[in-house]
Tab-separated table of C-alpha atoms in Angstrom:
chain	number	residue	atom	x	y	z
A	1	ILE	CA	102.058	-46.807	30.926
A	2	VAL	CA	99.138	-48.452	29.186
A	3	GLY	CA	96.454	-46.638	27.220
A	4	GLU	CA	94.585	-45.766	24.052
A	5	LEU	CA	96.445	-42.514	23.328
A	6	PRO	CA	96.325	-41.188	19.728
A	7	THR	CA	99.874	-39.740	19.631
A	8	GLY	CA	102.090	-41.390	22.224
A	9	ALA	CA	102.299	-42.412	25.840
A	10	ILE	CA	104.860	-39.659	26.546
A	11	GLU	CA	105.306	-36.502	24.484
A	12	LEU	CA	107.944	-33.777	24.892
A	13	ARG	CA	106.825	-30.807	22.817
A	14	GLU	CA	108.211	-27.422	21.705
A	15	GLY	CA	110.969	-26.083	23.919
A	16	CYS	CA	111.414	-29.228	26.018
A	17	ARG	CA	115.134	-29.619	26.676
A	18	ASP	CA	117.362	-31.741	28.907
A	19	ASN	CA	114.615	-34.081	30.079
A	20	ARG	CA	115.106	-37.769	30.857
A	21	VAL	CA	112.769	-40.684	30.269
A	22	VAL	CA	114.464	-43.593	31.994
A	23	ARG	CA	113.372	-47.145	32.895
A	24	ALA	CA	109.752	-46.751	31.897
A	25	GLU	CA	107.649	-49.606	30.638
A	26	ILE	CA	105.288	-48.507	27.895
A	27	SER	CA	103.057	-51.229	26.524
A	28	HIS	CA	99.771	-51.977	24.759
A	29	CYS	CA	99.254	-48.399	23.588
A	30	GLY	CA	96.757	-47.270	20.975
A	31	ALA	CA	99.527	-45.461	19.054
A	32	GLY	CA	103.223	-44.839	19.712
A	33	GLY	CA	105.519	-44.850	22.718
A	34	ILE	CA	107.646	-41.707	23.163
A	35	ARG	CA	107.396	-38.642	20.931
A	36	LEU	CA	109.740	-35.626	20.727
A	37	THR	CA	108.393	-32.705	18.676
A	38	GLY	CA	110.093	-29.323	18.435
A	39	GLY	CA	110.125	-26.159	16.411
A	40	ALA	CA	111.429	-26.626	12.876
A	41	ALA	CA	114.139	-24.542	11.185
A	42	GLY	CA	113.126	-20.886	11.123
A	43	THR	CA	111.224	-20.969	14.400
A	44	PRO	CA	112.418	-19.103	17.522
A	45	GLU	CA	115.081	-20.801	19.641
A	46	ARG	CA	112.685	-21.043	22.566
A	47	LEU	CA	110.656	-23.582	20.570
A	48	ARG	CA	113.611	-25.882	19.914
A	49	THR	CA	113.386	-29.298	21.526
A	50	GLY	CA	116.544	-31.266	22.255
A	51	GLY	CA	119.191	-32.580	24.592
A	52	ASN	CA	116.764	-35.188	25.928
A	53	THR	CA	117.680	-38.690	27.049
A	54	ILE	CA	115.456	-41.671	26.271
A	55	THR	CA	117.178	-44.673	27.786
A	56	ASP	CA	116.714	-48.114	29.356
A	57	ASN	CA	113.002	-48.276	28.547
A	58	ASN	CA	110.912	-51.286	27.588
A	59	ILE	CA	108.550	-50.149	24.818
A	60	HIS	CA	106.380	-52.835	23.312
A	61	HIS	CA	103.048	-53.876	21.807
A	62	LEU	CA	102.200	-50.491	20.334
A	63	GLY	CA	99.857	-49.288	17.603
A	64	GLU	CA	96.951	-51.396	18.749
A	65	THR	CA	94.440	-48.796	17.497
A	66	PHE	CA	96.526	-46.399	15.378
A	67	HIS	CA	98.804	-48.924	13.712
A	68	SER	CA	101.372	-46.374	12.472
A	69	GLY	CA	102.584	-45.614	16.010
A	70	VAL	CA	106.385	-45.442	16.377
A	71	GLY	CA	108.372	-46.703	19.351
A	72	VAL	CA	110.433	-43.495	19.718
A	73	LEU	CA	109.707	-40.630	17.316
A	74	SER	CA	111.988	-37.567	17.202
A	75	MET	CA	110.719	-34.782	14.916
A	76	HIS	CA	112.603	-31.468	14.557
A	77	SER	CA	114.702	-32.217	17.634
A	78	ASP	CA	118.461	-32.153	18.173
A	79	SER	CA	121.183	-33.632	20.383
A	80	ASN	CA	119.035	-36.375	21.870
A	81	THR	CA	120.304	-39.721	23.136
A	82	ILE	CA	118.046	-42.692	22.396
A	83	SER	CA	119.869	-45.648	23.865
A	84	HIS	CA	119.600	-49.020	25.594
A	85	ASN	CA	115.881	-49.352	24.889
A	86	HIS	CA	114.028	-52.566	24.135
A	87	ILE	CA	111.497	-51.788	21.404
A	88	HIS	CA	109.435	-54.628	20.024
A	89	HIS	CA	106.089	-55.847	18.712
A	90	LEU	CA	104.665	-52.886	16.872
A	91	TYR	CA	103.315	-52.431	13.367
A	92	TYR	CA	105.510	-49.601	12.167
A	93	THR	CA	108.982	-48.121	12.722
A	94	GLY	CA	110.983	-48.749	15.895
A	95	ILE	CA	112.931	-45.449	16.114
A	96	SER	CA	112.337	-42.527	13.733
A	97	VAL	CA	114.534	-39.397	13.598
A	98	GLY	CA	114.455	-36.250	11.455
A	99	TRP	CA	111.346	-35.293	9.517
A	100	VAL	CA	112.307	-32.761	6.880
A	101	TRP	CA	111.724	-34.129	3.383
A	102	GLY	CA	114.686	-33.775	1.034
A	103	TYR	CA	117.598	-31.397	1.512
A	104	GLY	CA	115.739	-28.532	3.193
A	105	PRO	CA	116.942	-26.872	6.403
A	106	SER	CA	116.628	-29.127	9.440
A	107	VAL	CA	117.303	-28.788	13.148
A	108	SER	CA	117.494	-32.585	13.567
A	109	ARG	CA	121.218	-32.978	14.098
A	110	ASP	CA	123.651	-34.617	16.536
A	111	ASN	CA	121.193	-37.288	17.641
A	112	ARG	CA	122.530	-40.603	18.954
A	113	VAL	CA	120.667	-43.863	18.439
A	114	GLU	CA	122.703	-46.595	20.086
A	115	PHE	CA	122.578	-49.901	21.990
A	116	ASN	CA	118.878	-50.441	21.273
A	117	ASP	CA	117.315	-53.870	20.863
A	118	ILE	CA	114.635	-53.529	18.160
A	119	HIS	CA	112.668	-56.468	16.824
A	120	ASP	CA	109.310	-57.757	15.594
A	121	ILE	CA	108.606	-54.552	13.690
A	122	GLY	CA	105.830	-54.311	11.107
A	123	GLN	CA	104.594	-57.832	11.697
A	124	GLY	CA	103.338	-57.984	8.115
A	125	LEU	CA	100.651	-55.312	8.567
A	126	LEU	CA	102.068	-52.001	7.187
A	127	SER	CA	104.693	-51.070	4.580
A	128	ASP	CA	107.574	-48.603	4.115
A	129	MET	CA	109.223	-48.818	7.543
A	130	GLY	CA	112.522	-49.442	9.255
A	131	GLY	CA	113.847	-50.694	12.531
A	132	VAL	CA	115.581	-47.292	12.507
A	133	TYR	CA	114.227	-44.678	10.067
A	134	LEU	CA	115.909	-41.364	9.216
A	135	LEU	CA	114.606	-38.478	7.113
A	136	GLY	CA	116.354	-35.283	6.057
A	137	VAL	CA	119.627	-33.490	6.681
A	138	ALA	CA	121.078	-34.679	10.003
A	139	PRO	CA	124.777	-33.833	10.449
A	140	GLY	CA	126.388	-35.444	13.465
A	141	THR	CA	123.674	-38.103	13.832
A	142	VAL	CA	124.982	-41.564	14.760
A	143	VAL	CA	123.234	-44.948	14.575
A	144	ARG	CA	125.504	-47.518	16.186
A	145	ASN	CA	125.667	-50.705	18.243
A	146	ASN	CA	121.998	-51.565	17.733
A	147	ARG	CA	120.547	-55.033	17.232
A	148	ILE	CA	117.658	-54.980	14.749
A	149	HIS	CA	115.856	-58.075	13.545
A	150	ASP	CA	112.583	-59.499	12.292
A	151	VAL	CA	111.271	-56.500	10.383
A	152	ASP	CA	108.402	-57.658	8.185
A	153	SER	CA	106.284	-55.365	6.016
A	154	TRP	CA	103.012	-56.102	4.261
A	155	SER	CA	104.482	-55.327	0.819
A	156	TYR	CA	107.602	-53.209	0.233
A	157	GLY	CA	109.745	-51.544	2.842
A	158	GLY	CA	110.608	-53.934	5.645
A	159	TRP	CA	114.113	-52.533	6.117
A	160	GLY	CA	116.486	-52.713	9.045
A	161	ILE	CA	118.028	-49.243	8.748
A	162	TYR	CA	116.351	-46.855	6.313
A	163	THR	CA	117.831	-43.515	5.274
A	164	ASP	CA	114.890	-41.954	3.464
A	165	GLU	CA	114.665	-38.794	1.364
A	166	GLY	CA	117.512	-36.337	1.889
A	167	SER	CA	119.205	-38.204	4.740
A	168	THR	CA	122.594	-36.532	5.016
A	169	GLY	CA	125.613	-36.691	7.298
A	170	VAL	CA	124.637	-39.860	9.181
A	171	LEU	CA	127.131	-42.392	10.537
A	172	ILE	CA	125.786	-45.967	10.717
A	173	GLU	CA	128.237	-48.376	12.328
A	174	ASN	CA	128.588	-51.539	14.418
A	175	ASN	CA	124.956	-52.605	14.009
A	176	LEU	CA	123.712	-56.176	13.753
A	177	VAL	CA	120.735	-56.385	11.383
A	178	TYR	CA	119.159	-59.705	10.419
A	179	ARG	CA	115.975	-61.399	9.234
A	180	THR	CA	114.439	-58.381	7.549
A	181	LYS	CA	112.078	-58.669	4.619
A	182	SER	CA	113.252	-55.971	2.208
A	183	GLY	CA	116.900	-55.525	3.190
A	184	GLY	CA	119.247	-54.719	6.018
A	185	PHE	CA	119.992	-51.222	4.700
A	186	HIS	CA	118.181	-48.994	2.197
A	187	GLN	CA	119.040	-45.482	1.091
A	188	HIS	CA	116.313	-43.731	-0.856
A	189	TYR	CA	118.519	-40.726	-1.493
A	190	GLY	CA	120.886	-38.603	0.541
A	191	LYS	CA	124.404	-37.306	0.834
A	192	ASP	CA	127.633	-38.217	2.603
A	193	ASN	CA	126.327	-41.001	4.809
A	194	ILE	CA	128.794	-43.586	6.115
A	195	ILE	CA	127.785	-47.222	6.590
A	196	ARG	CA	130.657	-49.180	8.100
A	197	ASN	CA	131.417	-52.242	10.190
A	198	ASN	CA	127.861	-53.602	10.225
A	199	ILE	CA	126.500	-57.106	9.740
A	200	PHE	CA	123.523	-57.329	7.377
A	201	ALA	CA	122.248	-60.894	7.306
A	202	LEU	CA	119.436	-63.049	5.987
A	203	ALA	CA	117.145	-60.501	4.366
A	204	ARG	CA	114.633	-62.023	1.980
A	205	THR	CA	113.960	-59.911	-1.119
A	206	GLU	CA	117.258	-57.983	-1.300
A	207	GLN	CA	120.117	-57.307	1.074
A	208	ILE	CA	121.189	-53.698	0.379
A	209	ALA	CA	119.120	-51.214	-1.627
A	210	ARG	CA	119.651	-47.803	-3.231
A	211	SER	CA	116.685	-46.096	-4.863
A	212	ARG	CA	117.859	-42.907	-6.523
A	213	LYS	CA	120.818	-42.171	-8.755
A	214	GLU	CA	122.655	-39.034	-7.609
A	215	ASP	CA	125.832	-37.442	-8.934
A	216	HIS	CA	127.187	-36.495	-5.517
A	217	ARG	CA	128.439	-39.124	-3.076
A	218	SER	CA	125.309	-40.600	-1.537
A	219	PHE	CA	127.096	-42.915	0.857
A	220	THR	CA	130.262	-44.824	1.667
A	221	PHE	CA	129.758	-48.533	2.389
A	222	GLU	CA	132.854	-50.156	3.861
A	223	ARG	CA	134.003	-53.031	6.083
A	224	ASN	CA	130.517	-54.548	6.260
A	225	ILE	CA	129.510	-58.221	6.153
A	226	VAL	CA	126.557	-59.100	3.921
A	227	TYR	CA	125.366	-62.699	4.394
A	228	TYR	CA	122.292	-64.125	2.705
A	229	ARG	CA	120.534	-67.150	1.221
A	230	GLU	CA	117.804	-65.628	-0.954
A	231	GLY	CA	116.964	-62.491	-2.870
A	232	ALA	CA	119.278	-60.073	-4.652
A	233	LEU	CA	122.500	-58.851	-3.123
A	234	LEU	CA	122.062	-55.247	-4.312
A	235	GLY	CA	118.521	-54.157	-5.116
A	236	LYS	CA	116.915	-51.258	-6.978
A	237	ASN	CA	119.140	-48.625	-8.683
A	238	TRP	CA	122.937	-48.911	-8.824
A	239	ASP	CA	123.543	-46.741	-11.876
A	240	GLY	CA	125.999	-43.862	-11.803
A	241	PRO	CA	129.020	-43.151	-9.637
A	242	GLY	CA	127.357	-41.623	-6.571
A	243	PHE	CA	128.466	-44.187	-3.975
A	244	GLN	CA	131.687	-45.720	-2.681
A	245	MET	CA	131.977	-49.379	-1.622
A	246	ASP	CA	135.106	-51.206	-0.482
A	247	HIS	CA	136.590	-53.770	1.914
A	248	ASN	CA	133.274	-55.566	2.352
A	249	LEU	CA	132.704	-59.296	2.711
A	250	TYR	CA	129.853	-60.900	0.748
A	251	PHE	CA	128.585	-64.472	0.975
A	252	ASN	CA	125.626	-66.411	-0.381
A	253	ALA	CA	125.152	-69.209	2.150
A	254	ALA	CA	122.820	-71.069	-0.219
A	255	GLY	CA	125.869	-72.023	-2.259
A	256	LYS	CA	124.873	-69.867	-5.227
A	257	PRO	CA	127.075	-67.269	-6.935
A	258	VAL	CA	127.174	-63.763	-5.514
A	259	VAL	CA	125.787	-61.590	-8.305
A	260	PHE	CA	126.378	-57.851	-8.572
A	261	PRO	CA	124.569	-55.445	-10.917
A	262	GLY	CA	125.889	-56.336	-14.338
A	263	GLY	CA	127.680	-59.556	-13.431
A	264	ASP	CA	130.246	-60.998	-11.049
A	265	LEU	CA	132.602	-59.312	-8.591
A	266	ALA	CA	135.296	-58.837	-11.225
A	267	SER	CA	132.979	-56.895	-13.528
A	268	TRP	CA	131.709	-54.872	-10.557
A	269	GLN	CA	135.297	-54.015	-9.627
A	270	LYS	CA	135.963	-52.821	-13.177
A	271	ARG	CA	133.267	-50.218	-12.538
A	272	GLY	CA	135.376	-48.991	-9.614
A	273	HIS	CA	133.472	-50.634	-6.755
A	274	ASP	CA	134.576	-53.063	-4.029
A	275	ARG	CA	138.119	-53.377	-5.337
A	276	GLY	CA	139.350	-54.525	-1.941
A	277	SER	CA	136.294	-56.657	-1.105
A	278	LEU	CA	135.947	-60.444	-0.949
A	279	ILE	CA	133.413	-63.192	-1.488
A	280	ALA	CA	133.953	-65.687	1.335
A	281	ASP	CA	132.220	-67.392	4.241
A	282	PRO	CA	132.499	-65.043	7.247
A	283	ARG	CA	132.536	-68.063	9.563
A	284	PHE	CA	129.714	-67.055	11.867
A	285	THR	CA	129.272	-69.306	14.894
A	286	VAL	CA	125.578	-70.305	14.529
A	287	PRO	CA	123.805	-67.783	12.279
A	288	ASP	CA	120.537	-69.741	12.283
A	289	ARG	CA	120.390	-69.154	16.042
A	290	ALA	CA	121.323	-65.486	15.677
A	291	ASP	CA	124.884	-66.048	16.899
A	292	PHE	CA	126.886	-63.921	14.478
A	293	SER	CA	130.136	-63.997	16.416
A	294	LEU	CA	133.141	-64.658	14.199
A	295	ALA	CA	135.623	-67.503	14.237
A	296	PRO	CA	139.236	-66.370	14.762
A	297	GLU	CA	140.054	-67.299	11.174
A	298	SER	CA	137.194	-65.271	9.662
A	299	PRO	CA	138.275	-63.524	6.445
A	300	ALA	CA	136.271	-60.475	7.572
A	301	LEU	CA	138.952	-59.728	10.153
A	302	LYS	CA	141.569	-59.471	7.421
A	303	LEU	CA	139.455	-56.775	5.782
A	304	GLY	CA	139.520	-54.696	8.965
A	305	PHE	CA	136.113	-55.705	10.327
A	306	ARG	CA	135.905	-55.228	14.106
A	307	PRO	CA	133.814	-57.905	15.900
A	308	LEU	CA	130.505	-56.660	17.300
A	309	ASP	CA	129.741	-56.792	21.019
A	310	MET	CA	126.002	-57.168	21.524
A	311	THR	CA	126.221	-57.836	25.283
A	312	ARG	CA	125.546	-54.155	26.051
A	313	VAL	CA	122.422	-53.887	23.895
A	314	GLY	CA	119.062	-53.197	25.512
A	315	PRO	CA	118.149	-51.961	29.002
A	316	ARG	CA	120.909	-52.196	31.584
A	317	PRO	CA	120.526	-53.693	35.045
A	318	ARG	CA	119.737	-51.227	37.771
A	319	PRO	CA	122.825	-50.049	39.680
Protein backbone atom coordinates (compact mmCIF):
# COMPACT_ATOMS: atom_id res chain seq x y z
CA ILE A 1 0.00 0.00 0.00
CA VAL A 2 1.53 3.28 -1.08
CA GLY A 3 -0.17 6.66 -0.89
CA GLU A 4 -0.57 10.18 0.42
CA LEU A 5 -3.24 9.38 3.02
CA PRO A 6 -3.70 11.89 5.89
CA THR A 7 -4.52 9.34 8.63
CA GLY A 8 -3.19 5.91 7.74
CA ALA A 9 -3.01 3.33 5.01
CA ILE A 10 -5.43 1.05 6.90
CA GLU A 11 -7.92 2.19 9.53
CA LEU A 12 -10.22 0.04 11.68
CA ARG A 13 -12.77 2.36 13.26
CA GLU A 14 -15.55 2.17 15.88
CA GLY A 15 -16.92 -1.31 16.43
CA CYS A 16 -14.32 -3.14 14.35
CA ARG A 17 -13.52 -6.39 16.15
CA ASP A 18 -11.65 -9.61 15.40
CA ASN A 19 -10.10 -8.40 12.16
CA ARG A 20 -6.66 -9.42 10.90
CA VAL A 21 -4.08 -7.39 9.02
CA VAL A 22 -1.42 -9.91 8.07
CA ARG A 23 1.62 -9.81 5.75
CA ALA A 24 0.91 -6.42 4.25
CA GLU A 25 3.62 -4.12 3.02
CA ILE A 26 2.83 -0.49 3.78
CA SER A 27 5.42 1.98 2.58
CA HIS A 28 6.04 5.59 1.53
CA CYS A 29 2.79 6.88 3.02
CA GLY A 30 1.92 10.52 3.60
CA ALA A 31 1.05 9.77 7.25
CA GLY A 32 0.87 6.58 9.32
CA GLY A 33 0.55 2.88 8.64
CA ILE A 34 -2.25 1.10 10.55
CA ARG A 35 -4.72 2.88 12.83
CA LEU A 36 -7.21 1.36 15.31
CA THR A 37 -9.75 3.83 16.71
CA GLY A 38 -12.68 2.84 18.91
CA GLY A 39 -15.25 4.27 21.25
CA ALA A 40 -13.78 5.60 24.49
CA ALA A 41 -14.98 4.75 28.01
CA GLY A 42 -18.63 5.69 28.41
CA THR A 43 -19.60 4.96 24.82
CA PRO A 44 -21.93 2.08 23.86
CA GLU A 45 -20.38 -1.38 23.58
CA ARG A 46 -21.19 -1.52 19.88
CA LEU A 47 -18.60 1.23 19.31
CA ARG A 48 -15.78 -0.65 21.05
CA THR A 49 -12.91 -1.67 18.81
CA GLY A 50 -10.70 -4.60 19.77
CA GLY A 51 -9.57 -8.17 19.44
CA ASN A 52 -7.74 -7.33 16.20
CA THR A 53 -4.50 -8.89 15.03
CA ILE A 54 -1.80 -6.81 13.34
CA THR A 55 1.00 -9.22 12.53
CA ASP A 56 3.88 -10.03 10.17
CA ASN A 57 3.65 -6.71 8.32
CA ASN A 58 6.44 -4.62 6.84
CA ILE A 59 5.62 -0.98 7.62
CA HIS A 60 8.21 1.54 6.57
CA HIS A 61 9.05 5.00 5.23
CA LEU A 62 6.00 6.73 6.67
CA GLY A 63 5.12 10.34 7.45
CA GLU A 64 6.43 11.69 4.19
CA THR A 65 3.83 14.50 4.19
CA PHE A 66 2.34 14.41 7.70
CA HIS A 67 5.50 13.70 9.66
CA SER A 68 3.73 12.68 12.90
CA GLY A 69 2.37 9.47 11.35
CA VAL A 70 2.71 6.38 13.57
CA GLY A 71 3.54 2.88 12.37
CA VAL A 72 0.69 1.21 14.31
CA LEU A 73 -1.62 3.44 16.35
CA SER A 74 -4.18 1.92 18.74
CA MET A 75 -6.53 4.48 20.33
CA HIS A 76 -9.34 3.43 22.70
CA SER A 77 -9.00 -0.21 21.64
CA ASP A 78 -8.61 -3.38 23.68
CA SER A 79 -7.28 -6.94 23.44
CA ASN A 80 -5.32 -6.41 20.24
CA THR A 81 -2.20 -8.32 19.23
CA ILE A 82 0.48 -6.25 17.49
CA SER A 83 3.26 -8.69 16.80
CA HIS A 84 6.06 -9.76 14.46
CA ASN A 85 5.97 -6.51 12.49
CA HIS A 86 8.94 -4.74 10.96
CA ILE A 87 8.44 -1.01 11.51
CA HIS A 88 11.16 1.34 10.39
CA HIS A 89 12.12 4.68 8.85
CA LEU A 90 9.48 7.07 10.07
CA TYR A 91 9.64 10.41 11.84
CA TYR A 92 7.54 9.65 14.89
CA THR A 93 6.53 6.73 17.12
CA GLY A 94 6.71 3.12 15.96
CA ILE A 95 3.79 1.63 17.96
CA SER A 96 1.44 3.76 20.08
CA VAL A 97 -1.20 2.31 22.45
CA GLY A 98 -3.74 3.90 24.80
CA TRP A 99 -4.70 7.55 24.46
CA VAL A 100 -6.37 8.66 27.66
CA TRP A 101 -4.34 11.35 29.41
CA GLY A 102 -3.68 10.68 33.09
CA TYR A 103 -5.63 8.27 35.27
CA GLY A 104 -9.06 8.66 33.66
CA PRO A 105 -11.21 5.71 32.59
CA SER A 106 -9.79 3.86 29.59
CA VAL A 107 -10.86 0.92 27.46
CA SER A 108 -7.28 0.36 26.24
CA ARG A 109 -6.45 -2.80 28.14
CA ASP A 110 -5.07 -6.30 27.51
CA ASN A 111 -3.13 -5.28 24.40
CA ARG A 112 -0.05 -7.27 23.41
CA VAL A 113 2.92 -5.65 21.69
CA GLU A 114 5.48 -8.37 21.06
CA PHE A 115 8.20 -9.65 18.71
CA ASN A 116 8.31 -6.42 16.70
CA ASP A 117 11.46 -5.10 15.05
CA ILE A 118 11.34 -1.30 15.36
CA HIS A 119 14.17 0.95 14.25
CA ASP A 120 15.17 4.24 12.63
CA ILE A 121 12.42 6.14 14.42
CA GLY A 122 12.36 9.94 14.55
CA GLN A 123 15.42 10.34 12.37
CA GLY A 124 16.19 13.64 14.09
CA LEU A 125 13.11 15.46 12.78
CA LEU A 126 10.46 15.43 15.59
CA SER A 127 10.57 15.21 19.39
CA ASP A 128 8.76 13.44 22.25
CA MET A 129 8.43 9.94 20.79
CA GLY A 130 9.14 6.31 21.51
CA GLY A 131 9.79 3.11 19.67
CA VAL A 132 6.80 1.95 21.73
CA TYR A 133 4.64 4.67 23.33
CA LEU A 134 1.91 4.09 25.93
CA LEU A 135 -0.58 6.56 27.40
CA GLY A 136 -3.14 6.06 30.15
CA VAL A 137 -4.50 3.26 32.30
CA ALA A 138 -3.90 -0.06 30.52
CA PRO A 139 -4.24 -3.11 32.81
CA GLY A 140 -3.14 -6.36 31.23
CA THR A 141 -1.09 -4.66 28.50
CA VAL A 142 2.22 -6.39 27.72
CA VAL A 143 5.25 -5.08 25.81
CA ARG A 144 7.70 -7.94 25.40
CA ASN A 145 10.31 -9.54 23.16
CA ASN A 146 10.69 -6.48 20.93
CA ARG A 147 13.91 -5.19 19.41
CA ILE A 148 13.99 -1.38 19.35
CA HIS A 149 16.96 0.65 18.20
CA ASP A 150 18.11 3.89 16.61
CA VAL A 151 15.47 6.24 17.96
CA ASP A 152 16.64 9.80 17.38
CA SER A 153 14.61 12.91 18.20
CA TRP A 154 15.22 16.50 17.16
CA SER A 155 15.50 17.69 20.78
CA TYR A 156 14.08 15.81 23.78
CA GLY A 157 12.21 12.54 23.75
CA GLY A 158 13.99 9.96 21.64
CA TRP A 159 13.08 7.06 23.93
CA GLY A 160 12.94 3.34 23.30
CA ILE A 161 9.91 2.51 25.46
CA TYR A 162 7.92 5.46 26.79
CA THR A 163 5.18 5.16 29.40
CA ASP A 164 3.64 8.62 29.24
CA GLU A 165 1.06 10.29 31.46
CA GLY A 166 -0.98 7.90 33.59
CA SER A 167 0.41 4.68 32.12
CA THR A 168 -0.73 2.01 34.56
CA GLY A 169 -0.64 -1.77 34.81
CA VAL A 170 1.82 -2.39 31.97
CA LEU A 171 4.32 -5.25 31.90
CA ILE A 172 7.51 -4.49 29.93
CA GLU A 173 9.83 -7.49 29.68
CA ASN A 174 12.44 -9.25 27.54
CA ASN A 175 13.00 -6.29 25.21
CA LEU A 176 16.30 -5.32 23.62
CA VAL A 177 16.59 -1.53 23.35
CA TYR A 178 19.76 0.17 22.11
CA ARG A 179 21.16 3.28 20.46
CA THR A 180 18.42 5.66 21.51
CA LYS A 181 19.01 9.35 22.01
CA SER A 182 17.15 10.16 25.23
CA GLY A 183 17.06 6.78 26.99
CA GLY A 184 15.99 3.19 26.69
CA PHE A 185 13.05 3.63 29.08
CA HIS A 186 11.21 6.72 30.32
CA GLN A 187 8.22 6.93 32.63
CA HIS A 188 6.57 10.33 32.76
CA TYR A 189 4.17 9.20 35.45
CA GLY A 190 2.02 6.16 36.10
CA LYS A 191 1.25 3.38 38.50
CA ASP A 192 2.22 -0.25 39.05
CA ASN A 193 4.18 -0.82 35.87
CA ILE A 194 6.75 -3.64 35.81
CA ILE A 195 9.97 -3.33 33.82
CA ARG A 196 11.95 -6.55 34.04
CA ASN A 197 14.53 -8.61 32.19
CA ASN A 198 15.28 -6.01 29.51
CA ILE A 199 18.55 -4.80 28.02
CA PHE A 200 18.85 -1.02 27.75
CA ALA A 201 22.09 -0.15 26.00
CA LEU A 202 24.03 2.76 24.55
CA ALA A 203 21.60 5.64 24.94
CA ARG A 204 23.23 9.04 24.62
CA THR A 205 21.81 11.67 26.99
CA GLU A 206 20.51 9.38 29.76
CA GLN A 207 19.75 5.69 30.08
CA ILE A 208 16.61 5.48 32.26
CA ALA A 209 14.37 8.45 33.05
CA ARG A 210 11.54 9.23 35.48
CA SER A 211 9.82 12.60 35.21
CA ARG A 212 7.32 12.93 38.03
CA LYS A 213 7.58 12.20 41.73
CA GLU A 214 4.59 10.19 42.95
CA ASP A 215 3.85 8.73 46.38
CA HIS A 216 2.37 5.50 45.06
CA ARG A 217 4.52 2.85 43.39
CA SER A 218 5.10 4.13 39.87
CA PHE A 219 7.05 1.13 38.67
CA THR A 220 9.19 -1.86 39.59
CA PHE A 221 12.51 -2.09 37.73
CA GLU A 222 14.20 -5.45 38.22
CA ARG A 223 16.63 -7.88 36.57
CA ASN A 224 17.51 -5.44 33.80
CA ILE A 225 20.91 -4.75 32.22
CA VAL A 226 21.81 -1.09 31.68
CA TYR A 227 24.98 -0.64 29.59
CA TYR A 228 26.26 2.73 28.44
CA ARG A 229 29.24 4.91 27.54
CA GLU A 230 27.86 8.46 27.76
CA GLY A 231 25.16 10.47 29.46
CA ALA A 232 23.60 9.99 32.89
CA LEU A 233 22.57 6.61 34.19
CA LEU A 234 19.32 7.86 35.75
CA GLY A 235 17.91 11.09 34.36
CA LYS A 236 15.30 13.63 35.46
CA ASN A 237 13.51 13.18 38.83
CA TRP A 238 14.40 10.41 41.29
CA ASP A 239 13.11 12.04 44.46
CA GLY A 240 10.71 10.25 46.77
CA PRO A 241 9.99 6.58 47.36
CA GLY A 242 7.56 5.87 44.51
CA PHE A 243 9.60 3.23 42.66
CA GLN A 244 11.27 -0.10 43.38
CA MET A 245 14.59 -1.15 41.80
CA ASP A 246 16.56 -4.32 42.49
CA HIS A 247 18.70 -7.11 41.02
CA ASN A 248 19.81 -4.97 38.08
CA LEU A 249 23.23 -4.92 36.44
CA TYR A 250 24.78 -1.54 35.57
CA PHE A 251 27.97 -0.87 33.62
CA ASN A 252 29.68 2.17 32.16
CA ALA A 253 31.72 0.76 29.27
CA ALA A 254 33.69 4.00 28.96
CA GLY A 255 35.55 3.01 32.12
CA LYS A 256 34.01 5.80 34.20
CA PRO A 257 32.24 5.37 37.54
CA VAL A 258 28.56 4.49 37.55
CA VAL A 259 26.90 7.45 39.26
CA PHE A 260 23.46 7.32 40.86
CA PRO A 261 21.41 10.31 42.04
CA GLY A 262 23.26 11.54 45.09
CA GLY A 263 26.42 9.48 44.71
CA ASP A 264 27.66 5.93 44.25
CA LEU A 265 25.83 2.60 44.46
CA ALA A 266 26.40 2.33 48.21
CA SER A 267 24.71 5.66 48.90
CA TRP A 268 21.88 4.73 46.52
CA GLN A 269 21.40 1.45 48.39
CA LYS A 270 21.17 3.34 51.69
CA ARG A 271 18.11 5.04 50.22
CA GLY A 272 16.58 1.57 49.81
CA HIS A 273 17.21 1.06 46.09
CA ASP A 274 19.08 -1.66 44.18
CA ARG A 275 20.23 -3.47 47.30
CA GLY A 276 20.74 -6.67 45.34
CA SER A 277 22.12 -5.01 42.20
CA LEU A 278 25.67 -4.99 40.82
CA ILE A 279 28.05 -2.83 38.83
CA ALA A 280 29.88 -5.19 36.47
CA ASP A 281 30.58 -5.87 32.80
CA PRO A 282 27.67 -7.97 31.48
CA ARG A 283 30.05 -9.63 29.01
CA PHE A 284 28.11 -8.99 25.83
CA THR A 285 29.51 -10.74 22.76
CA VAL A 286 29.98 -7.76 20.37
CA PRO A 287 27.80 -4.85 21.54
CA ASP A 288 29.18 -2.47 18.90
CA ARG A 289 27.73 -4.81 16.28
CA ALA A 290 24.43 -5.14 18.15
CA ASP A 291 25.24 -8.64 19.40
CA PHE A 292 24.06 -8.47 23.00
CA SER A 293 24.19 -12.19 23.68
CA LEU A 294 25.80 -13.01 27.01
CA ALA A 295 28.91 -15.01 27.80
CA PRO A 296 28.25 -18.03 30.05
CA GLU A 297 30.10 -16.32 32.89
CA SER A 298 28.06 -13.10 32.69
CA PRO A 299 27.29 -11.72 36.17
CA ALA A 300 23.79 -10.85 34.92
CA LEU A 301 22.89 -14.53 34.99
CA LYS A 302 23.68 -14.69 38.70
CA LEU A 303 21.14 -11.92 39.26
CA GLY A 304 18.42 -13.99 37.59
CA PHE A 305 18.55 -12.36 34.15
CA ARG A 306 17.19 -14.68 31.44
CA PRO A 307 19.02 -14.39 28.08
CA LEU A 308 16.99 -12.78 25.30
CA ASP A 309 16.15 -14.66 22.11
CA MET A 310 15.81 -12.19 19.24
CA THR A 311 15.62 -14.86 16.51
CA ARG A 312 11.80 -14.72 16.54
CA VAL A 313 11.56 -10.94 16.15
CA GLY A 314 10.01 -9.45 13.03
CA PRO A 315 7.88 -11.02 10.28
CA ARG A 316 7.93 -14.80 10.14
CA PRO A 317 8.51 -16.85 7.00
CA ARG A 318 5.39 -17.96 5.22
CA PRO A 319 4.30 -21.49 6.16
